[in-house]
Each structure stands twice: as structure tokens, then as C-alpha cells.
Short mmCIF file of C-alpha atoms and ligand atoms in Angstrom, two decimals:
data_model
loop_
_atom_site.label_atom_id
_atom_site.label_comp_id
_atom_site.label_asym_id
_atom_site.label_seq_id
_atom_site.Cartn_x
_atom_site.Cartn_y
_atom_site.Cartn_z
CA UNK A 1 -8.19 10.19 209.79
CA UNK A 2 -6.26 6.66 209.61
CA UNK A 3 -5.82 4.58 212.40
CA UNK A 4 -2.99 2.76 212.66
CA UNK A 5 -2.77 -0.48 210.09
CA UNK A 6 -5.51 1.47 207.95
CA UNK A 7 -5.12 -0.14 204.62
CA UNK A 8 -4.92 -3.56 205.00
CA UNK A 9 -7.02 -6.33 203.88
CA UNK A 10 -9.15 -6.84 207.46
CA UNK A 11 -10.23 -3.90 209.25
CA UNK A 12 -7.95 -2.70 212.31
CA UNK A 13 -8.81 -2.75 215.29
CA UNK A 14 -10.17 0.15 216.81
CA UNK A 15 -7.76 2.55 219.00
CA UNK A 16 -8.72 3.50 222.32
CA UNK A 17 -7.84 6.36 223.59
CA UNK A 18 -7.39 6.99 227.04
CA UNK A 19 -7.85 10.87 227.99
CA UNK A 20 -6.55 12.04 231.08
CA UNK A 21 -5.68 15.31 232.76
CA UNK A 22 -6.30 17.55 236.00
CA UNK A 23 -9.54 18.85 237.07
CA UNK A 24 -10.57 21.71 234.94
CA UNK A 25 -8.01 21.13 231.70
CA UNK A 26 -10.55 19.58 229.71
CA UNK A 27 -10.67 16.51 229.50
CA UNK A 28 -14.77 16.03 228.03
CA UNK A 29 -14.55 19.17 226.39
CA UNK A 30 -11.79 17.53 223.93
CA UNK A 31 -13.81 14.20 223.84
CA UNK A 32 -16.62 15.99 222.76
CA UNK A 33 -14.28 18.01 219.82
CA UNK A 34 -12.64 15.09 219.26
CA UNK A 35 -16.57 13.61 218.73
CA UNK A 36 -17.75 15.92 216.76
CA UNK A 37 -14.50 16.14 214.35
CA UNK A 38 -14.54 11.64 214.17
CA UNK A 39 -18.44 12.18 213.32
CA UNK A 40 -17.19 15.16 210.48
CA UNK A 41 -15.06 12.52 208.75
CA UNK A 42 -17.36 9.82 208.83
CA UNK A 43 -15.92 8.07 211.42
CA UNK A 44 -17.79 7.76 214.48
CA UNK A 45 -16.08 6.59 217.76
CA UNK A 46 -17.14 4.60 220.38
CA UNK A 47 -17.07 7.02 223.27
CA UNK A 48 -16.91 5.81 226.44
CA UNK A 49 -17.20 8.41 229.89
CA UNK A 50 -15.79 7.28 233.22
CA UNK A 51 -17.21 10.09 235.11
CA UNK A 52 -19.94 8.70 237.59
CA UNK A 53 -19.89 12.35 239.03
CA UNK A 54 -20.46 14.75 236.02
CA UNK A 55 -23.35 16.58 235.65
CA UNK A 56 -24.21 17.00 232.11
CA UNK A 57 -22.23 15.25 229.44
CA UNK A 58 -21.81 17.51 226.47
CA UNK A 59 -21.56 14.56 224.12
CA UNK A 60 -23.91 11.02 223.28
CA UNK A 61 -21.98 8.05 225.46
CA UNK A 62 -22.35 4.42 223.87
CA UNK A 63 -21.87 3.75 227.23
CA UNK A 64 -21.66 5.54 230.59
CA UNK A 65 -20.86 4.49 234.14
CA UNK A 66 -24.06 6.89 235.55
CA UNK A 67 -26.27 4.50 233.48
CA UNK A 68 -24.60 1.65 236.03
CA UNK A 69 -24.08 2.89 239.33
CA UNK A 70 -24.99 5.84 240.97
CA UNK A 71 -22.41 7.67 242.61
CA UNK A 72 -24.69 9.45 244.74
CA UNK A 73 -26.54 6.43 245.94
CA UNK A 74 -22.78 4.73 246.60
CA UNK A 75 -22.06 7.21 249.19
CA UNK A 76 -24.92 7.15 251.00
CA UNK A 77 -24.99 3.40 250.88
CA UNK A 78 -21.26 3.62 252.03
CA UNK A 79 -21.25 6.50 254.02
CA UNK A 80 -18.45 8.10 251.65
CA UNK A 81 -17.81 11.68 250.95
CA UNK A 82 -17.53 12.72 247.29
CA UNK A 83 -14.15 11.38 246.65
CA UNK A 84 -14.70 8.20 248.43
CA UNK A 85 -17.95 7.77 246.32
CA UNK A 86 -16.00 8.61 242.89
CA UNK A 87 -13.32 6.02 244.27
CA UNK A 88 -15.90 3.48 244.99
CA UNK A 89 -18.29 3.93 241.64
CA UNK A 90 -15.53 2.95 239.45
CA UNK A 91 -14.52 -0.04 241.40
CA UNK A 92 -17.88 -1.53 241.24
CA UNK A 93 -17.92 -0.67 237.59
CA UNK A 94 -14.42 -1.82 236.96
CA UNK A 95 -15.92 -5.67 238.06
CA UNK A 96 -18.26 -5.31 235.16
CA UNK A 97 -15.62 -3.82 232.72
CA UNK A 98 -15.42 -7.35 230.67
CA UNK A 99 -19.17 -6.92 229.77
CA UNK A 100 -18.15 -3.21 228.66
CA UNK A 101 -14.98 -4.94 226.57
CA UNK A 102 -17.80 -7.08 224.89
CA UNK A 103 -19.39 -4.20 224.04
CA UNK A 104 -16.11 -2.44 222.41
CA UNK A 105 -15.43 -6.09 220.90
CA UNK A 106 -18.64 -5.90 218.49
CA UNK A 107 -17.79 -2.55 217.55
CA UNK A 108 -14.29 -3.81 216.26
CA UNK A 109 -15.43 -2.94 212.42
CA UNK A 110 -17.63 -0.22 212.62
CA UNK A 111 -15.23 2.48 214.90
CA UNK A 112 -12.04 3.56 214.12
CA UNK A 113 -11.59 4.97 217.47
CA UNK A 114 -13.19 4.59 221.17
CA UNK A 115 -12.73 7.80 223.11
CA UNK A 116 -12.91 7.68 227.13
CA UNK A 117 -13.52 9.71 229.27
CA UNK A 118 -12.28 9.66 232.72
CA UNK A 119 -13.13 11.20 236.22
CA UNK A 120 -12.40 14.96 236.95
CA UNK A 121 -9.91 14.07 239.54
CA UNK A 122 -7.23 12.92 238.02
CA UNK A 123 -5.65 10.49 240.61
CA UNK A 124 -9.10 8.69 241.27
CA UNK A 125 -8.26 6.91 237.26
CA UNK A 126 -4.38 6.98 237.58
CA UNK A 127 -3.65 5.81 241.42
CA UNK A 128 -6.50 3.42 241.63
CA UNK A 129 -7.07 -0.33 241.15
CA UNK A 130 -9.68 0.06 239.31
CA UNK A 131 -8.23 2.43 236.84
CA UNK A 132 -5.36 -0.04 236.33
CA UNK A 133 -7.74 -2.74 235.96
CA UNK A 134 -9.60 -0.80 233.12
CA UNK A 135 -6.34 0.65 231.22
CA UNK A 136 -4.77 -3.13 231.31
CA UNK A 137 -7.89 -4.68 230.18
CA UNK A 138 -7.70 -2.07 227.21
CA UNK A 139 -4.74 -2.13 226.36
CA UNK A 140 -4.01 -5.98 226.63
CA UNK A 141 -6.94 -6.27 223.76
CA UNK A 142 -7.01 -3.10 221.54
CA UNK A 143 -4.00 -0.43 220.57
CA UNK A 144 -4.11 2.10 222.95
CA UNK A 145 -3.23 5.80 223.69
CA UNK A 146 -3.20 7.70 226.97
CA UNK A 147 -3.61 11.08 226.07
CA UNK A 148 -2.60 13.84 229.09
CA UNK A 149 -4.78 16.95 228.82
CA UNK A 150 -2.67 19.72 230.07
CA UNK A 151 -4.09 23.59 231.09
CA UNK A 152 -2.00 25.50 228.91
CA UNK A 153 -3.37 28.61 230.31
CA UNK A 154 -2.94 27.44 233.75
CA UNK A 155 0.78 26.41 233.09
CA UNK A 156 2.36 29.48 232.63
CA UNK A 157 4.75 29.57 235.16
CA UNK A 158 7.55 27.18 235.22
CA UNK A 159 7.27 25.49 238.32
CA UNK A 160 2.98 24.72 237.56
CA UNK A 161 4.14 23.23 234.17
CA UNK A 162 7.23 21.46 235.78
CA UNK A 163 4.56 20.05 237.94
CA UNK A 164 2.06 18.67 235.25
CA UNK A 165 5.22 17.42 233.43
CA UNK A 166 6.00 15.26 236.31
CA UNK A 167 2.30 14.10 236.63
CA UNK A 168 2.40 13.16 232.96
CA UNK A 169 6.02 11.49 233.22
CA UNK A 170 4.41 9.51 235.99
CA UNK A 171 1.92 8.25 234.08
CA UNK A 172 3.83 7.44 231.02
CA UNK A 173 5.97 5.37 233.51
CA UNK A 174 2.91 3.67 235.10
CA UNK A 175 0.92 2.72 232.42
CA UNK A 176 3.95 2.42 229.38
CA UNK A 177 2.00 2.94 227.14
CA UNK A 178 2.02 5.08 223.89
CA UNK A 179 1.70 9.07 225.12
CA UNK A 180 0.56 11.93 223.78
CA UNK A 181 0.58 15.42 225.58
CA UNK A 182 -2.13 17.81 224.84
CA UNK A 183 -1.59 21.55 225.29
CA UNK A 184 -5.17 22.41 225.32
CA UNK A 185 -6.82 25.79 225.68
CA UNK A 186 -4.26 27.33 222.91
CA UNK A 187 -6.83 29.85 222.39
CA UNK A 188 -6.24 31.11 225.40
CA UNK A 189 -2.35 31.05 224.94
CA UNK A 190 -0.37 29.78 222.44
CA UNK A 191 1.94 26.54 223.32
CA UNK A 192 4.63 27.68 222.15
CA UNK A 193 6.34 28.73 225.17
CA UNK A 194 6.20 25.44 226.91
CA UNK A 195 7.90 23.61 223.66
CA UNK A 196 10.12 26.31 223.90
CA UNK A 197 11.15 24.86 227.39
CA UNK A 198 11.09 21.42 227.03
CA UNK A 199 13.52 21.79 223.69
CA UNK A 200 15.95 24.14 225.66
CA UNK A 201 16.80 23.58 228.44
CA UNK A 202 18.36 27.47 229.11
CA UNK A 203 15.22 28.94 228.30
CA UNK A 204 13.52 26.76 231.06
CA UNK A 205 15.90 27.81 233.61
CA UNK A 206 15.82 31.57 232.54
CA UNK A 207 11.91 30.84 233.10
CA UNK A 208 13.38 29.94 236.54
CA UNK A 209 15.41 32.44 237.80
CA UNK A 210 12.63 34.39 238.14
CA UNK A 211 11.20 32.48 240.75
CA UNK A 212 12.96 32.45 244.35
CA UNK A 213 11.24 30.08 246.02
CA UNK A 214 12.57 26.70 247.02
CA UNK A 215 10.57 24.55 245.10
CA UNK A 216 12.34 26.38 242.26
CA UNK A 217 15.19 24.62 243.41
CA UNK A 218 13.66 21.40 243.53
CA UNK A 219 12.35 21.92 239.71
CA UNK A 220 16.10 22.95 238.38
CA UNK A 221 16.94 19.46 239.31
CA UNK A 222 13.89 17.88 238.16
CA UNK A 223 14.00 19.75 234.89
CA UNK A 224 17.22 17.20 234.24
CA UNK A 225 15.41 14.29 234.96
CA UNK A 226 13.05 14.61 232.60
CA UNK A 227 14.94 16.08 229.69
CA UNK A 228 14.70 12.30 228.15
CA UNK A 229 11.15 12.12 228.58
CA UNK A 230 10.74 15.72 226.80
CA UNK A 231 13.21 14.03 223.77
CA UNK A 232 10.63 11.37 223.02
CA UNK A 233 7.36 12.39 224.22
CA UNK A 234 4.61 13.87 221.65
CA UNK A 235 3.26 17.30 221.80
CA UNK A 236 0.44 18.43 220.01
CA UNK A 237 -1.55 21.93 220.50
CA UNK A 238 -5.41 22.14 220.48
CA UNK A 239 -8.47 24.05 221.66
CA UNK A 240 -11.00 21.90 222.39
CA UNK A 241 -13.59 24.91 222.49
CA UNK A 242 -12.51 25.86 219.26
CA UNK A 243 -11.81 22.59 218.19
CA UNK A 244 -8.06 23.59 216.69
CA UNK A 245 -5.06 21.00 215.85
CA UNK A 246 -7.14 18.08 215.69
CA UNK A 247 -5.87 16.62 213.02
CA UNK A 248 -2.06 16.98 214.00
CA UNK A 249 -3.67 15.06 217.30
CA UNK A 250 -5.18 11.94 215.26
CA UNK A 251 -1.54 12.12 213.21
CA UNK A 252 0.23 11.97 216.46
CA UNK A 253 -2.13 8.96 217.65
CA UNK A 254 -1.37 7.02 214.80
CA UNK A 255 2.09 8.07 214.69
CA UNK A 256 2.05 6.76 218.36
CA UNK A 257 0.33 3.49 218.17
CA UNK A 258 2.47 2.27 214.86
CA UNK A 259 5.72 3.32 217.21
CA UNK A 260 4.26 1.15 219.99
CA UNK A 261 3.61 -1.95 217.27
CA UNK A 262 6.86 -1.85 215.97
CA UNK A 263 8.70 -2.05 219.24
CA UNK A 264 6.88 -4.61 220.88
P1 GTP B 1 -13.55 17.91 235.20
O1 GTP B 1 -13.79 16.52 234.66
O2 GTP B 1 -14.82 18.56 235.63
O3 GTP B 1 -12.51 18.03 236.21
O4 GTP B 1 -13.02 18.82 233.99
P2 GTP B 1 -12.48 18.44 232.58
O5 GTP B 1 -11.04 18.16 232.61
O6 GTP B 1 -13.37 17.40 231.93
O7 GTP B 1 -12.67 19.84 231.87
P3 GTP B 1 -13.93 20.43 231.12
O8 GTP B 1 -14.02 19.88 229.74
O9 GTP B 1 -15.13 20.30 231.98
O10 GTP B 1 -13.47 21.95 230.99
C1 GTP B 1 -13.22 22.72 232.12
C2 GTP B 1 -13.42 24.18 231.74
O11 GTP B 1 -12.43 24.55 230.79
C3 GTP B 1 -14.77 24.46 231.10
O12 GTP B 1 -15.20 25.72 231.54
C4 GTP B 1 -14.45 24.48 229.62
O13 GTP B 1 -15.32 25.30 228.88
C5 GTP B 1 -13.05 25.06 229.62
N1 GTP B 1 -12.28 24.61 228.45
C6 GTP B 1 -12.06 23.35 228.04
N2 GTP B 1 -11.31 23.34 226.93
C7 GTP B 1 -11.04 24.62 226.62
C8 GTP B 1 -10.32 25.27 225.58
O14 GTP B 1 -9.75 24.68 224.66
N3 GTP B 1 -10.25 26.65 225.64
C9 GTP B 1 -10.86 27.36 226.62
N4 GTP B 1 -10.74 28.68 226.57
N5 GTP B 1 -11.56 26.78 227.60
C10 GTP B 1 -11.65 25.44 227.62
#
């Protein structure tokens, strides 16, 4: 496992690496794998969760926003509902993110990596101030990754992946920064169906005509659009349960971030 700029004289800084995704695609249970597999190698990341509503984290946290502010407390305080509360935990956090960056700072030569993990719902990190905040503050210090969990199982038929495609396009376009897609839950089905569709486009629409709905429509023509973000985008397969293709992902990261270096 080499991060990128492993190898020369001063130690590089570490990566972070930003993992997104919908609700339920599995987003902690790869940043647990992806843990476990860093501690494996001898490399142990700084991991990072941005979840002020999960229950039980399966992995240790260097540092976690439920050890700052309780999202319960929040929306009673603000007379929130759960989203509200989520939406309103990470922007008080996000005013204290330079202490965490302080934090991530004196760790520059002992982790290769810092893993984060962010809130179930995916728009509450990716639509928010405070998640823009947090990813620029990253990403203006350290070599960063955003990493889009997708539910291979749950992306099956071609208008649900067309969807998450457009999510992940979205967020590529947002945050421009280095992007890697992972298939997870390839236990459950292999990936190789959706590569299939992004590489040809006639398969995809074959996919298609089976569906006679209108939003079928809508995806024909969307499916065009983002042919160029298929042609350069990074795919790699895992099972985070089974903790599968992880080392194709940390290629991909590095692959990713040296990319990034050498074009800005
Ligand atoms: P929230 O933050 O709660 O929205 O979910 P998440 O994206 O963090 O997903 P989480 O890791 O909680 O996983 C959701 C469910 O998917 C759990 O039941 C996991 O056990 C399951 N899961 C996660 N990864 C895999 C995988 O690779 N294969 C299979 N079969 N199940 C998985």
C-alpha cells in the first residue's frame, strides 16, 4: 500500500479519503475493511466518522463528531427532527473543523491514509455548507479522494444505476476532486454488468428497452451525457463484508491522487 509520492526523501503527506454514498451502500462497513486491511499492512489510518447519528461504530475513531456534539441533544435544543438535527450537528462541528485539521496535521508522518466517514444521508455531507466547508478545508491542505460507495446489489436495473451515476457525476462536478467509484457488495453480485454498461453504450440501452416507463426516456438521454464521465472515471469492485478488491482500491487511490498532482 503506497500513497502517492511514497519513496521520496520526506514522508508524504497523508491522503484523505472522503467516503460517500447513499443510505444503506456501505459506507462504514468499507471504512471499517478498509481499517482493518491499512492496520494488516502496517499502516494504520487516521479514521475520522462524520456520523453524529450512528449507533454503534464498527471501527476505533481517532476522532468522532458524537464525542463533540450530541445530535440528540441538538434537536431538542433546536426543536429539529432527525434530519434537521444531522444538518445542524455537523455545522456546529464544521466551526471546530480547524482544531480537527490540527489533529490530522500531527499525524502527517505516522498515517499514510485518514479515512472519513460521513453521515448516512448522503445529501446532509454533499448539499450542505458544512460539508463543503470540511471537504475544502481537506483538500486545500492534504491530497484527497472522494470515494462514491455505490449498492451494487441495489443497482440492478438501469434506470436505479443511471440514477446513482448521476449522483456521483454530481459530485465529481461539485467537489473536482480526484474520484473513485466503488461497486460494493460484489458478493452479492458481481460488477460486471454495470462496467459492461458504462463501456457500451448498446448494452446500456438494450438494458433499457426493457423498461417502458418515461423516466426511461429521460435516462436514454442522460446516458449520453455522461458517456465522458464513464471514459475517465475509476471503477473498482469490493465487498466490504468480505473485504474483496481492496488492494485494486488503494491502487486506484494512488493512481488517482498522482493524476490529480500532475494536472494541477
Ligand atoms: P448508513 O450510514 O446507515 O446510511 O449506511 P452505510 O452506507 O454506512 O452502510 P452500512 O455500512 O451501515 O451498511 C448497510 C448494510 O449493508 C449493512 O447491513 C451491511 O452489513 C451491509 N453491507 C455493507 N457492505 C456490504 C457488502 O459488501 N456486502 C453485503 N452483502 N452487505 C454489505
Amino acid at each position: 500500500v503506497a500513497p502517492a509520492g511514497a519513496g521520496s526523501e520526506s514522508p508524504a503527506p497523508p491522503v484523505c479519503v472522503l467516503v460517500l454514498g447513499m443510505a444503506g451502500s456501505g459506507k462504514t462497513t468499507l471504512v471499517q475493511r478498509l481499517t482493518a486491511h491499512l492496520h494488516s499492512q502496517n499502516s494504520p489510518p487516521y479514521v475520522i466518522n462524520l456520523d453524529p447519528a450512528v449507533h454503534e461504530l464498527p471501527f476505533p475513531a481517532n476522532i468522532d463528531i458524537r464525542d463533540t456534539v450530541k445530535y440528540k441533544e441538538v434537536m431538542k435544543q433546536y426543536g429539529l427532527g432527525p434530519n434537521g438535527g444531522i444538518v445542524t450537528s455537523l455545522n456546529l462541528f464544521a466551526t471546530r473543523f480547524d482544531q480537527v485539521m490540527k489533529f490530522i496535521e500531527k499525524r502527517q508522518n505516522t498515517s499514510q491514509y485518514v479515512l472519513i466517514d460521513t453521515p448516512g444521508q448522503i445529501e446532509v455531507f454533499t448539499w450542505s455548507a458544512s460539508g463543503t466547508i470540511i471537504t475544502e478545508a481537506l483538500a486545500s491542505t492534504f491530497p484527497s479522494v472522494v470515494v462514491y460507495v455505490m449498492d451494487t446489489s441495489r443497482s440492478t436495473s438501469p434506470i436505479t444505476f443511471m440514477s446513482n451515476m448521476l449522483y456521483a457525476c454530481s459530485i465529481l462536478y461539485k467537489t473536482k476532486l480526484p474520484f473513485i467509484l466503488a461497486m460494493n457488495k460484489t458478493d452479492i453480485i458481481d460488477h460486471s454488468f454495470a462496467v459492461e454498461w458504462m463501456q457500451d453504450f448498446e448494452i446500456f440501452q438494450d438494458a433499457l428497452n426493457q423498461e417502458t416507463t418515461y423516466v426511461s426516456n429521460l435516462t436514454r438521454s442522460m446516458s449520453l451525457v455522461l458517456d465522458e464521465f464513464y471514459s475517465s472515471l475509476k471503477v473498482v469492485g469490493v465487498s466490504a463484508v468480505l473485504g474483496t478488491g481492496l488492494d485494486e482500491f488503494f491502487v486506484k487511490v494512488s493512481e488517482a491522487v498522482d493524476e490529480y498532482e500532475r494536472e494541477y
